[in-house]
PDB file of C-alpha atoms in Angstrom:
ATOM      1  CA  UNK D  21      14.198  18.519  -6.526  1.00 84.00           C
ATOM      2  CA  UNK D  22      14.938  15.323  -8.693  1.00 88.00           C
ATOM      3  CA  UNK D  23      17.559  13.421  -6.936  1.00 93.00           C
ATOM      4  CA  UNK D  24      19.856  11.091  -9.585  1.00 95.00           C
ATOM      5  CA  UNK D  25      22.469   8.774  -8.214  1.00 96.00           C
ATOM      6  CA  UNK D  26      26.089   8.389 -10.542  1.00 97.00           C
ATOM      7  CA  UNK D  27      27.646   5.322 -10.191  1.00 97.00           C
ATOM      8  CA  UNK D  28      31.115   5.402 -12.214  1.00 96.00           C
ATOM      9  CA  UNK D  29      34.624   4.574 -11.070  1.00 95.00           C
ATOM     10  CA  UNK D  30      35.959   6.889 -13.816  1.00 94.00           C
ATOM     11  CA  UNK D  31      35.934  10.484 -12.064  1.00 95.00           C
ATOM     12  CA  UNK D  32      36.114  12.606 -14.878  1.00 94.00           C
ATOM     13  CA  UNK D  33      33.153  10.849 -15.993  1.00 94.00           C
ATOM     14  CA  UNK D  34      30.832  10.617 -13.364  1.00 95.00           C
ATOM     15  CA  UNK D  35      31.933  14.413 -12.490  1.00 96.00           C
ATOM     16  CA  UNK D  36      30.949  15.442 -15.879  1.00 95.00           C
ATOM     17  CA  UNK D  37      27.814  13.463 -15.753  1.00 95.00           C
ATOM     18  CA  UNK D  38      27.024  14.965 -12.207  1.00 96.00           C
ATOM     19  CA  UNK D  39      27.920  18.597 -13.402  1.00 96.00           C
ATOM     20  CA  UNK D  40      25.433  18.443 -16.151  1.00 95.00           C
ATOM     21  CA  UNK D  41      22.480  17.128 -13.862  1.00 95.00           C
ATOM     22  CA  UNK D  42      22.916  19.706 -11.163  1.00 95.00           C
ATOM     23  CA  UNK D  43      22.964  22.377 -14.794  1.00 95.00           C
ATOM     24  CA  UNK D  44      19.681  21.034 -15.422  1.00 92.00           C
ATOM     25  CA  UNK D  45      18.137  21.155 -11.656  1.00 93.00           C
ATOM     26  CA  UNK D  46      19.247  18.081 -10.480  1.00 94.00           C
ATOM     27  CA  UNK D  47      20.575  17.236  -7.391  1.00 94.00           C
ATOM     28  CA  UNK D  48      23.162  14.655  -8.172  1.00 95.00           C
ATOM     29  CA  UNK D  49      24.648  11.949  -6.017  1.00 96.00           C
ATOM     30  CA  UNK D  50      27.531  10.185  -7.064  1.00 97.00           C
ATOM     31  CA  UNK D  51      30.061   7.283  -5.949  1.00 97.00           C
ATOM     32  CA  UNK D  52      32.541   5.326  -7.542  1.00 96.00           C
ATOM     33  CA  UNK D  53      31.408   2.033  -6.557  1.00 96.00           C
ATOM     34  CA  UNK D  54      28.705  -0.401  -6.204  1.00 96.00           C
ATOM     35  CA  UNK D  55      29.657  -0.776  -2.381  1.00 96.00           C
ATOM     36  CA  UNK D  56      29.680   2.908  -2.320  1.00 96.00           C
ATOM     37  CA  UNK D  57      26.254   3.386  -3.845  1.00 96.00           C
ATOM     38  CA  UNK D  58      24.216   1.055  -1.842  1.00 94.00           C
ATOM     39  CA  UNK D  59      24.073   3.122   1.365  1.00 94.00           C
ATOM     40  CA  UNK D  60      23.391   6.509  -0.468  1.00 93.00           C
ATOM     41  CA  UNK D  61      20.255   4.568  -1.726  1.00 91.00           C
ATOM     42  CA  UNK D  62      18.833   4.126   1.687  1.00 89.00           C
ATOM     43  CA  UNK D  63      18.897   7.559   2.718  1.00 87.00           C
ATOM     44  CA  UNK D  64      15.678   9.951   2.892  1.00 84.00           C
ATOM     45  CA  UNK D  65      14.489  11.321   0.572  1.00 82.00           C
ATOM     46  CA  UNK D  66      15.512   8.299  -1.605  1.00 86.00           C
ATOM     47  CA  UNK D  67      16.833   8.572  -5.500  1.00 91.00           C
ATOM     48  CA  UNK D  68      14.538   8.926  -8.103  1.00 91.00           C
ATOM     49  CA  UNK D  69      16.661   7.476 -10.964  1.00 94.00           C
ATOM     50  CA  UNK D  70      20.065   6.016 -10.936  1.00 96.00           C
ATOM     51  CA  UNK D  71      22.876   5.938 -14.033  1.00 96.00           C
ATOM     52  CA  UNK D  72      24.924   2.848 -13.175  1.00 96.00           C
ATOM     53  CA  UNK D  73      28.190   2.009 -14.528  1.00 94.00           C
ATOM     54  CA  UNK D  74      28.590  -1.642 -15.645  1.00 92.00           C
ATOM     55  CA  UNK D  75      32.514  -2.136 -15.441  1.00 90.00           C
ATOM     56  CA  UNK D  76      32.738  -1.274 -11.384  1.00 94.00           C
ATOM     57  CA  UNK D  77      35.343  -2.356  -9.154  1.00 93.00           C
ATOM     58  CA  UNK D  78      34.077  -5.210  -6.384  1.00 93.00           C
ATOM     59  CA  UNK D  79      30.266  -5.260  -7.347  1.00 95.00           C
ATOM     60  CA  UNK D  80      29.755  -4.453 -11.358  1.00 95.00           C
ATOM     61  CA  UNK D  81      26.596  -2.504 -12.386  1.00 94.00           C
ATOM     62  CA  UNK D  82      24.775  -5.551 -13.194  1.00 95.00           C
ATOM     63  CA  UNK D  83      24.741  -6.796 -10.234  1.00 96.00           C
ATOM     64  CA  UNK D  84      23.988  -3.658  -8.280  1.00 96.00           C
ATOM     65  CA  UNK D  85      20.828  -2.892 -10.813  1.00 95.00           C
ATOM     66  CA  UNK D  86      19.599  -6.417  -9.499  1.00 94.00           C
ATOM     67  CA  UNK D  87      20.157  -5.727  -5.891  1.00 95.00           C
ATOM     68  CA  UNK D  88      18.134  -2.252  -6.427  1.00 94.00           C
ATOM     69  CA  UNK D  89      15.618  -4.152  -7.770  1.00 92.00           C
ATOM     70  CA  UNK D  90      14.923  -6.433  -5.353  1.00 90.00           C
ATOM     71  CA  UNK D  91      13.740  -3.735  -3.048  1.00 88.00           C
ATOM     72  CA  UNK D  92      13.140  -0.423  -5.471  1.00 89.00           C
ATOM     73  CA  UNK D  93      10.474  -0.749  -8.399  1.00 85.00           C
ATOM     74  CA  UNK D  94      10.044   2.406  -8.694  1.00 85.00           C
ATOM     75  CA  UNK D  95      13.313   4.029  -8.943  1.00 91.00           C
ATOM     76  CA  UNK D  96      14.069   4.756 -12.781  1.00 91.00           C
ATOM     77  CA  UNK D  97      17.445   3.035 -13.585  1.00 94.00           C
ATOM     78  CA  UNK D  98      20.086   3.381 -16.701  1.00 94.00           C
ATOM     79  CA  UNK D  99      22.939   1.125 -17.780  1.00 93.00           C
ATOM     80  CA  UNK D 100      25.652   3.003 -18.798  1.00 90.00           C
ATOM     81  CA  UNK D 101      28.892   0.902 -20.370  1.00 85.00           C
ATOM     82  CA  UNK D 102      31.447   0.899 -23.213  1.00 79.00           C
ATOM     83  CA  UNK D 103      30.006  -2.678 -24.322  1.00 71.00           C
ATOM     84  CA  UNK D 104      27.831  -2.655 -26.755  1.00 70.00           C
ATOM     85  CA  UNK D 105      26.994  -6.267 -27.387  1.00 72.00           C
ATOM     86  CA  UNK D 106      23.581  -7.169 -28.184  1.00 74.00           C
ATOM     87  CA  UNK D 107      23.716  -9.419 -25.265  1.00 79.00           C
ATOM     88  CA  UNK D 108      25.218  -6.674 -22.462  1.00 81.00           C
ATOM     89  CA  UNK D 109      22.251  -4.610 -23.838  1.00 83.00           C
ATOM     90  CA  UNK D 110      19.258  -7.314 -23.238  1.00 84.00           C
ATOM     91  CA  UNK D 111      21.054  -8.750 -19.857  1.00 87.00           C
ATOM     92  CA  UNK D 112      20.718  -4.872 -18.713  1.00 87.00           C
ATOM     93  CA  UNK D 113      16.971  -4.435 -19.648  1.00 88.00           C
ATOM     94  CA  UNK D 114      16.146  -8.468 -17.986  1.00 88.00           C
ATOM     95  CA  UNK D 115      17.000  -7.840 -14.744  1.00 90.00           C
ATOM     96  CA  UNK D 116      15.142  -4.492 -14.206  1.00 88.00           C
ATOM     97  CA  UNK D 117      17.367  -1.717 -16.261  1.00 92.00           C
ATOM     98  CA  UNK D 118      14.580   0.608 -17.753  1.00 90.00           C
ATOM     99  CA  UNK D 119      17.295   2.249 -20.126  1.00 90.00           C
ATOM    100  CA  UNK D 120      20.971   1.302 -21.642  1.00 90.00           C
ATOM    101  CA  UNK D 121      23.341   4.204 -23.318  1.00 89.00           C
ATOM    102  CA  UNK D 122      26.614   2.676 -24.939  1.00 88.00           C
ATOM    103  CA  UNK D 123      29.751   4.798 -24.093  1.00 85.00           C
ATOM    104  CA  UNK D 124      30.907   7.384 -25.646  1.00 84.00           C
ATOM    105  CA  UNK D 125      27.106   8.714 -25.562  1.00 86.00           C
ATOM    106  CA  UNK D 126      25.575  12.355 -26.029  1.00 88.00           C
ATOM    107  CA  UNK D 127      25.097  14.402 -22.648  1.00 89.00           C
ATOM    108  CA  UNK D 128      22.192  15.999 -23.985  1.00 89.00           C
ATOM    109  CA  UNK D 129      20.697  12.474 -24.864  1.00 88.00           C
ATOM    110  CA  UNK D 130      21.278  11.310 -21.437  1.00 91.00           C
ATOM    111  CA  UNK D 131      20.273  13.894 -19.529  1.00 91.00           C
ATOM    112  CA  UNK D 132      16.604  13.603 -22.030  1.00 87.00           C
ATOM    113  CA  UNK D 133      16.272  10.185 -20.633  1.00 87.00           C
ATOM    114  CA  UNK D 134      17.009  10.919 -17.235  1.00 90.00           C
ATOM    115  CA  UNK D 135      13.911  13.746 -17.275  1.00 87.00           C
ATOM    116  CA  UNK D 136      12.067  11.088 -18.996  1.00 81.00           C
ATOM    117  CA  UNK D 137      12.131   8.336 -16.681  1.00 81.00           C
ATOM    118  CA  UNK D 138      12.123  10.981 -13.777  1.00 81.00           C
ATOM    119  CA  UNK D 139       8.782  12.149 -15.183  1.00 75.00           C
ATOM    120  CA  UNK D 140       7.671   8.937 -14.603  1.00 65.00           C
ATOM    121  CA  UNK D 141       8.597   8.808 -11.123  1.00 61.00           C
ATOM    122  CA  UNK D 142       7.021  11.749 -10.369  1.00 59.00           C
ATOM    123  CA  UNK D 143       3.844  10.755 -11.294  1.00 49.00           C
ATOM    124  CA  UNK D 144       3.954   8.072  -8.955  1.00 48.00           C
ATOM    125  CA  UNK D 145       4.761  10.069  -6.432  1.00 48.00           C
ATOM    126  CA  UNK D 146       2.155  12.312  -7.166  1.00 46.00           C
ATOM    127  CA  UNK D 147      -0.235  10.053  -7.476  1.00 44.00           C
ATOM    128  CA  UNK D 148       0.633   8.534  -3.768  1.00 46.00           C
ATOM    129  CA  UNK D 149       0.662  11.820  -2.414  1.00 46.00           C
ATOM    130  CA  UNK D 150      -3.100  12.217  -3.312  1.00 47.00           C
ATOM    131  CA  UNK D 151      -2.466  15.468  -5.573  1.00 47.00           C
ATOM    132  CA  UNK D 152      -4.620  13.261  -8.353  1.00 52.00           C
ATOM    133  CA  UNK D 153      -6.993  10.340  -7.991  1.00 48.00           C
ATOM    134  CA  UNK D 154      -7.409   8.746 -11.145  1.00 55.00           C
ATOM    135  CA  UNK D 155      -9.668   5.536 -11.439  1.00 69.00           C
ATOM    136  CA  UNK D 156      -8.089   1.977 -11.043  1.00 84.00           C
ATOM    137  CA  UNK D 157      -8.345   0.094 -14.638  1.00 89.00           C
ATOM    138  CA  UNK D 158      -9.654  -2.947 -14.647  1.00 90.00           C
ATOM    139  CA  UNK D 159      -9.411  -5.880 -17.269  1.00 91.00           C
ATOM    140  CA  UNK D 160     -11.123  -9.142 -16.491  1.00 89.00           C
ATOM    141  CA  UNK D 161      -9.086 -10.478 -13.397  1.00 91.00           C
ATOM    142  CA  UNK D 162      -6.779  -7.920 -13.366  1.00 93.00           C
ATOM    143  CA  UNK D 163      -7.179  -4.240 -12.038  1.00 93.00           C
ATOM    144  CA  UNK D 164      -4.470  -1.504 -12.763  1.00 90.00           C
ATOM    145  CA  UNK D 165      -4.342   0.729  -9.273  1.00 86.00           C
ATOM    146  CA  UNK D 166      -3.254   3.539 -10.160  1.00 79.00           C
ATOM    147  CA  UNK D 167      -3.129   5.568  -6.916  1.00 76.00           C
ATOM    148  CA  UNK D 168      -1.050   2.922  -5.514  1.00 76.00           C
ATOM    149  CA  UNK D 169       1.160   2.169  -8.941  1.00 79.00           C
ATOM    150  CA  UNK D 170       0.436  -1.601  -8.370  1.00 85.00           C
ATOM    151  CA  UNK D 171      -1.481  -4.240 -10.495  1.00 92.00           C
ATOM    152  CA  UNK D 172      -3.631  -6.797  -8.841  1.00 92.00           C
ATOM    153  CA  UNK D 173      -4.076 -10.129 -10.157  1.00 93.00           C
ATOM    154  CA  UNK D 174      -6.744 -12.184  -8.676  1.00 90.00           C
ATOM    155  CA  UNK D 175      -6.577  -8.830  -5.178  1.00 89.00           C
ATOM    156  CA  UNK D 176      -2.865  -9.912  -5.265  1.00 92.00           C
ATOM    157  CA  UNK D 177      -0.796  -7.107  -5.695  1.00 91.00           C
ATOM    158  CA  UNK D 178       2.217  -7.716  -8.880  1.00 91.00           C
ATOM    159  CA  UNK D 179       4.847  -5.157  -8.343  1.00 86.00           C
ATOM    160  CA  UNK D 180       5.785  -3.251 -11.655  1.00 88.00           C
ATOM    161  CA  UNK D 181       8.963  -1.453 -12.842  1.00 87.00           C
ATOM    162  CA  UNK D 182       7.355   2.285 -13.910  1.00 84.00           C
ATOM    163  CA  UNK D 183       8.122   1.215 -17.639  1.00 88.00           C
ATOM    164  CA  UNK D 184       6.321  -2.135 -16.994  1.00 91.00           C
ATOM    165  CA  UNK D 185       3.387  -0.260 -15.483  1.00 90.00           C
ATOM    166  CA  UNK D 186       2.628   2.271 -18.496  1.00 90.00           C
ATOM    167  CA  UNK D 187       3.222  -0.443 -20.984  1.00 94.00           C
ATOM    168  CA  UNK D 188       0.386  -1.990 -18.803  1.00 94.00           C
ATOM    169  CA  UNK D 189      -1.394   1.297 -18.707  1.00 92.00           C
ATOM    170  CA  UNK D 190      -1.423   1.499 -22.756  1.00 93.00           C
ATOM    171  CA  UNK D 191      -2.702  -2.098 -22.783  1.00 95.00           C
ATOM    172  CA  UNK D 192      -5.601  -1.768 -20.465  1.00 93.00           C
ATOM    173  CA  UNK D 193      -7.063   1.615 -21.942  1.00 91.00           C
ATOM    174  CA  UNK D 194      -6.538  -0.617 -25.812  1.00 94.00           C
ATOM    175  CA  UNK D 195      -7.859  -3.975 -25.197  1.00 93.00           C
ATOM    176  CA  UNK D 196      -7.449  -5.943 -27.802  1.00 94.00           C
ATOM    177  CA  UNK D 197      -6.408  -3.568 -30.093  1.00 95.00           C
ATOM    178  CA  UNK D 198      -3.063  -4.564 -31.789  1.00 96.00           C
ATOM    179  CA  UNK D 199       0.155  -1.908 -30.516  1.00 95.00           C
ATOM    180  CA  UNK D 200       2.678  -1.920 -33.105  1.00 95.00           C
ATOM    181  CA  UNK D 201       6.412  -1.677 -30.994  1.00 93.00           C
ATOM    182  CA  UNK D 202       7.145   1.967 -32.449  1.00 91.00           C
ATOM    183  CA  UNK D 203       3.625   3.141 -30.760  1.00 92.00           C
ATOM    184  CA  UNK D 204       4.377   0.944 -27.352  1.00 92.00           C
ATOM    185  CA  UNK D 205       7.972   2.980 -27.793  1.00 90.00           C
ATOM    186  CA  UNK D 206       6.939   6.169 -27.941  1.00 87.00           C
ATOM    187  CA  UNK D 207       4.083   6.235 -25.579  1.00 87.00           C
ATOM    188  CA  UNK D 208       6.257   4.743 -22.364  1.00 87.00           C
ATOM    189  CA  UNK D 209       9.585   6.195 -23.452  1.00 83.00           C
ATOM    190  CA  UNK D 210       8.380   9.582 -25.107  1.00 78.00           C
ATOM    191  CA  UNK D 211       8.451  11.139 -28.518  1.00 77.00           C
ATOM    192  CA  UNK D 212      12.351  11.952 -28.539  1.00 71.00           C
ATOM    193  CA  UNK D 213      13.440   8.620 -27.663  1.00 75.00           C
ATOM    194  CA  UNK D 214      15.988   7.087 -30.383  1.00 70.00           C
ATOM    195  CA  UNK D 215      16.686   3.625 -28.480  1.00 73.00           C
ATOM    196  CA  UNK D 216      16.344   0.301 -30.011  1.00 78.00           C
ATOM    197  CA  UNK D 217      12.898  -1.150 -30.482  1.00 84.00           C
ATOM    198  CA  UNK D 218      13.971  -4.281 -28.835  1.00 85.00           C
ATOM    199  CA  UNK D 219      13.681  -2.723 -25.428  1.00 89.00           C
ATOM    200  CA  UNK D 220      10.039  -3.127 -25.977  1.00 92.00           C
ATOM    201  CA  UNK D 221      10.431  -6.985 -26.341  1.00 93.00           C
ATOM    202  CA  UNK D 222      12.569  -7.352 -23.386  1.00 91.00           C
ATOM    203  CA  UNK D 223       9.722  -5.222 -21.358  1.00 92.00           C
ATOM    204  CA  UNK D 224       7.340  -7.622 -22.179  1.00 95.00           C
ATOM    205  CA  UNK D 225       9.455 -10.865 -21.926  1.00 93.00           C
ATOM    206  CA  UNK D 226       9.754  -9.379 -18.449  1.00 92.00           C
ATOM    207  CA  UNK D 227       5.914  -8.429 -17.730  1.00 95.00           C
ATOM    208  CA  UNK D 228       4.758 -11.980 -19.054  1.00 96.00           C
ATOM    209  CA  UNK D 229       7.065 -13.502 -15.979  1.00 94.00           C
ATOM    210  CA  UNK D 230       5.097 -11.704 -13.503  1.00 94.00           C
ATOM    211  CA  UNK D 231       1.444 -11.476 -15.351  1.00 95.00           C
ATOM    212  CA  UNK D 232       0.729 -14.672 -16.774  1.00 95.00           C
ATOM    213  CA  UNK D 233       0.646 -17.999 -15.714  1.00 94.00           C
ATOM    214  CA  UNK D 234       2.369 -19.869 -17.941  1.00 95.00           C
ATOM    215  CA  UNK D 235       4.661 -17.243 -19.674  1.00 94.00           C
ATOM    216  CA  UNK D 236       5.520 -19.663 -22.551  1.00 93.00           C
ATOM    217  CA  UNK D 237       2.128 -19.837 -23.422  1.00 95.00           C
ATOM    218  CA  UNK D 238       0.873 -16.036 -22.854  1.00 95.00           C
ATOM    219  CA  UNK D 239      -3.059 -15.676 -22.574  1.00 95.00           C
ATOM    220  CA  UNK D 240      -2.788 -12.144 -21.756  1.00 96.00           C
ATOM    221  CA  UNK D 241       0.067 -10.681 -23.714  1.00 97.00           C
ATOM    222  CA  UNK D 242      -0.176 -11.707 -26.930  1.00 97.00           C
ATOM    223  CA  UNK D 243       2.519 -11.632 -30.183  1.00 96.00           C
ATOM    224  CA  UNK D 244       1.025 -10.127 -33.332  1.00 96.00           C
ATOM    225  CA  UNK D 245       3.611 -11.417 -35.699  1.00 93.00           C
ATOM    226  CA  UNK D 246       5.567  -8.733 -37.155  1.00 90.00           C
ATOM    227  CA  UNK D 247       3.542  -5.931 -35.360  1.00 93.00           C
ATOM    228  CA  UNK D 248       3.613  -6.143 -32.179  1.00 94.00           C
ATOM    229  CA  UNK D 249       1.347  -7.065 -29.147  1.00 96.00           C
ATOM    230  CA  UNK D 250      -2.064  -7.355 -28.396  1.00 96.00           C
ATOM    231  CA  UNK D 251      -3.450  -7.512 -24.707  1.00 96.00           C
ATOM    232  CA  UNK D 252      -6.626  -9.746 -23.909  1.00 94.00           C
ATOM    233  CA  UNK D 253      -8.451 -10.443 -20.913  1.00 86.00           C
TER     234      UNK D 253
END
């Protein structure tokens, strides 16, 4: 069963959230705090996506998505706040959020996102359990392992967000084939998502930190002005 953690210090909130996902087949976990959360994380079997409150008592969501991230790449993560500043929203995708819904937001729409990025979790976990063995991509230096979920630069491994691996997935099987943002959108977020193209941008501000060597000057990931993004070897 998909396991979702609820991080809100509003109750009614995070009970209504929590109601909803255990509707749907979930098995929901929920605190009211960052401090609260962090232990829940570490227990067996672990999360497999968390919805995390920004305005928290002690620790605000922010912070805990970084602290998850530090150890958890896998675990799908959405930012969930009243603020709806451009700058909340790009702050939340930088430091590892794959998803941000501005309060008051549609259950429905939530709970579409949550089976979305749970969908990608799965197939990680899938793949590690052996129940598929598809071949490793490879793209000059660079090889895609996707048993393992991991891309190796050089043999070293890079550890990717699951967003930041299938946008690398969609580059590798299109070399150097131009990706206009709405096609990058759709084919890591899915067909039904209505989210702000920008979260493609901030993906790859993100994936040229960790994949190239001078992310200023990209070699790999490359702009096509007013399209989108090109990947070369």
């Amino acid at each position: 069963m998909v396991k979702v953690l609820v991080v809100e210090d509003e109750a009614s909130i995070r009970e209504m959230i929590a109601l909803n996902l255990r509707l749907a087949g979930m098995e929901a976990v929920e605190a009211d705090s960052a401090e609260a959360a962090l232990p829940l994380l570490e227990q067996r079997p672990g999360c497999d996506a968390a919805i995390l409150d920004v305005m928290l008592p002690g620790m605000n969501g922010f912070s805990l998505c970084e602290t998850i991230r530090r150890t958890d790449q896998k675990i799908g993560i959405i930012i969930l706040s009243a603020k709806g500043q451009e700058q909340d929203k790009i702050r939340g995708l930088s430091i590892g959020a794959d998803d941000y819904m501005t309060k008051p937001f549609s259950v429905s729409e939530l709970l579409a996102r949550v089976e979305a990025l749970c969908r990608r979790v799965g197939r990680s976990a899938g793949a590690e359990a052996g129940e598929q063995a598809p071949a490793s991509l490879v793209s000059g230096s660079f090889v895609l392992d996707e048993n393992r979920r991991v891309l190796l630069k050089a043999g070293k491994p890079i550890e990717l967000t699951q967003v930041e691996f299938q946008i690398m997935e969609l580059f590798f099987r299109n070399p150097g084939v131009a990706l206009v943002r709405e096609r990058i959108l759709k084919g890591v977020w899915g067909e039904n998502y209505f989210g702000d193209v920008k979260i493609v941008d901030v993906n790859i501000r993100r994936l040229r930190m960790k994949v190239e060597d001078e992310p200023s000057h990209p070699a790999h990931i490359l702009t096509v002005w007013g399209y989108g993004y090109r990947w070369e070897e």
